Every structure is written in structure tokens, then in C-alpha cells.
Tab-separated table of C-alpha atoms in Angstrom:
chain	number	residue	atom	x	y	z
A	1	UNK	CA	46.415	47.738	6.314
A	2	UNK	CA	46.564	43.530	5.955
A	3	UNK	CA	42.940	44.028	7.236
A	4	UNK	CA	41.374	46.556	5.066
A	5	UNK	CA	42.882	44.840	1.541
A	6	UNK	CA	41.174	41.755	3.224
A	7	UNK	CA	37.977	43.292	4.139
A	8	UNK	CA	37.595	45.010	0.456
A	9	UNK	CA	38.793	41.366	-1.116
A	10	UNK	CA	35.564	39.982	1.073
A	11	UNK	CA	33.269	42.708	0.308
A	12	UNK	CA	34.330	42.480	-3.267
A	13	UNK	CA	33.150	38.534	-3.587
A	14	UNK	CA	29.832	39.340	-1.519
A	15	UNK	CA	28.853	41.648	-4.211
A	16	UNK	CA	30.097	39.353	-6.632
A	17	UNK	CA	27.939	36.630	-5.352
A	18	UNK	CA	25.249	38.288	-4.685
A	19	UNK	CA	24.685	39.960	-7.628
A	20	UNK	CA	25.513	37.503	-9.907
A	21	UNK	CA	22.787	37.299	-13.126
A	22	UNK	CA	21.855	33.492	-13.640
A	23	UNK	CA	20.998	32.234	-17.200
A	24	UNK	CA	18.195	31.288	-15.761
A	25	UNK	CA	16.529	34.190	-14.500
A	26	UNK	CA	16.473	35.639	-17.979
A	27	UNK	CA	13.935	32.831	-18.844
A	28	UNK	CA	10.746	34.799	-18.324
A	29	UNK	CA	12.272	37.546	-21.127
A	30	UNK	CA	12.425	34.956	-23.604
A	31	UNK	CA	8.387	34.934	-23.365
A	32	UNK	CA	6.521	37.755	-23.625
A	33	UNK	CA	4.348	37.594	-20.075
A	34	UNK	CA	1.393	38.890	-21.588
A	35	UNK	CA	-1.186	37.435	-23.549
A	36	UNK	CA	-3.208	38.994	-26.711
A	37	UNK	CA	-6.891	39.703	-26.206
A	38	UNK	CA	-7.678	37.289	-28.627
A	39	UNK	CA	-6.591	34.525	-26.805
A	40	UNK	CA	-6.491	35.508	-23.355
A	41	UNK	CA	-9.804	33.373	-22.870
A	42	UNK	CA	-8.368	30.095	-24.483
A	43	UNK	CA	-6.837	28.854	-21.526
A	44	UNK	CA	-10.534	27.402	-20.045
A	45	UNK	CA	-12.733	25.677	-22.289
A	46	UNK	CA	-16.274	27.159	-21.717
A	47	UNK	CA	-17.274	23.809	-20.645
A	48	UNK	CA	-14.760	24.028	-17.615
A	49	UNK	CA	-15.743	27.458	-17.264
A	50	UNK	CA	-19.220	26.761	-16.589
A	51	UNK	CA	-18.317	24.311	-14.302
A	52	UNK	CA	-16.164	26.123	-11.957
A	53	UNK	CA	-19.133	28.769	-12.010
A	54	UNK	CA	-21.555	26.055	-10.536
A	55	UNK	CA	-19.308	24.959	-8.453
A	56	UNK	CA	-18.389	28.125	-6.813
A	57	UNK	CA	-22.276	28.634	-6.350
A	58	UNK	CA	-22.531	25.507	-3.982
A	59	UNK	CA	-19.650	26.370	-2.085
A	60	UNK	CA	-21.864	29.778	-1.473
A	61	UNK	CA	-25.051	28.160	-0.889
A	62	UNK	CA	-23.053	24.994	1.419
A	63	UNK	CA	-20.373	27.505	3.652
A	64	UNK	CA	-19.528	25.704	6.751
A	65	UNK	CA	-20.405	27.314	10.071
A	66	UNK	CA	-16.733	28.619	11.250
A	67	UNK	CA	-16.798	30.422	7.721
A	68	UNK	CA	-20.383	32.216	8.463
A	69	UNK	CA	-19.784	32.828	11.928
A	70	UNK	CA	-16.446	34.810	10.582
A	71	UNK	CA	-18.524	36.983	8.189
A	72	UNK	CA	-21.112	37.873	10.953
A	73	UNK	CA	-18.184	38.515	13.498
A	74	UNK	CA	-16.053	40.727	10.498
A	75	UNK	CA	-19.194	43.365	10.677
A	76	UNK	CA	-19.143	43.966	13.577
A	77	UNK	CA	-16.458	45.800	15.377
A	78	UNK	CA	-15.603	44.575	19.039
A	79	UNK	CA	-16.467	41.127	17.461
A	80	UNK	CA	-13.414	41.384	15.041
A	81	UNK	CA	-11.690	42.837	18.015
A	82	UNK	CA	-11.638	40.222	19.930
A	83	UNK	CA	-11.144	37.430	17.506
A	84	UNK	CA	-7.658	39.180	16.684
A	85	UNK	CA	-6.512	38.138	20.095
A	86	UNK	CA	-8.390	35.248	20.623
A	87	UNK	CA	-9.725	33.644	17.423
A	88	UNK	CA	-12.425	34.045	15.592
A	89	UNK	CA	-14.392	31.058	17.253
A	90	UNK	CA	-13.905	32.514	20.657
A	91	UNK	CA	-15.373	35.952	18.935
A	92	UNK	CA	-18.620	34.528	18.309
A	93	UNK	CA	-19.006	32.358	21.694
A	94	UNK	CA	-18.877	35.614	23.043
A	95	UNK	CA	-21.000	37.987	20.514
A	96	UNK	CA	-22.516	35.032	18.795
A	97	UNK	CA	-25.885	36.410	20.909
A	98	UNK	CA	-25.625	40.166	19.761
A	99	UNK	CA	-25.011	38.893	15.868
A	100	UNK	CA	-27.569	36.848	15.589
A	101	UNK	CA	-29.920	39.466	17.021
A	102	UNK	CA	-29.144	41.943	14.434
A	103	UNK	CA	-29.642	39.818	11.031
């Protein structure tokens, strides 16, 4: 009997801990977490928009090689097979042939 009032004492304090409502998880109600239309486009200056545009076209134009050889190996099936198990470089070693045929 000792036992069981000392297991529902424990049990009692686990749910006491663990559900225990911090002040400061009731932060994010204090704020409302959405934004009006109006000024949902305020955050980025159109200047730093515009730059952030150009800059993601480079990063298109300029990929590196592991990141094309990825794309080319995600079309085609065995390809993306195999790099699953052994990595997406090892992939197009071994289809890099086949892939390159195809475009």
C-alpha cells in the first residue's frame, strides 16, 4: 500500500512538472502573429528586395557542379536510387554517362 501512495505522490509531481504553463510561453499571445496586408511588405525595403532577386539569379546562372550533377541524377530513377545508399557523387560516377546523354 506504502508503494502505491508513493507511486501516485511521483506520478502526481511528473504531471505537475511536466505540465507546468511558464509565463513565458504566453509571450507569443501578447502579439498578434499575423501581420495586416498593408504592411506585410514593409519588412524589405524594395531596394533590398531587388537585390536579393539579383542575387538569387547568379546563384542560378553560377551552381556549382555537385549541385547540377544532383538535379541531373534526381530525374532519373536508378540514379536517385543509388545515391540514397551511396551518395549522390557516387550516383553520377556511375550514371554520369547515361545523364549526360539524354540532355
Amino acid at each position: 500500500m506504502k508503494s502505491l501512495l508513493l507511486l501516485s505522490v511521483l506520478a502526481a509531481l511528473a504531471v505537475a512538472a511536466l505540465c507546468y504553463e511558464s509565463h513565458e510561453s504566453m509571450e507569443s499571445y501578447e502579439i498578434s502573429p499575423f501581420i495586416n496586408r498593408r504592411y506585410a511588405n514593409t519588412f524589405i525595403s524594395s531596394q533590398q528586395r531587388w537585390r536579393a532577386k539579383a542575387q538569387e539569379r547568379i546563384r542560378e546562372r553560377t551552381k556549382p557542379a555537385y549541385e547540377i550533377n544532383r538535379e541531373a541524377c534526381d530525374d532519373h530513377k536508378l540514379c536517385e536510387r543509388y545515391a540514397m545508399i551511396y551518395g549522390y557523387n557516387a550516383a553520377y560516377n556511375r550514371y554520369g554517362r547515361q545523364l549526360r546523354g539524354r540532355k
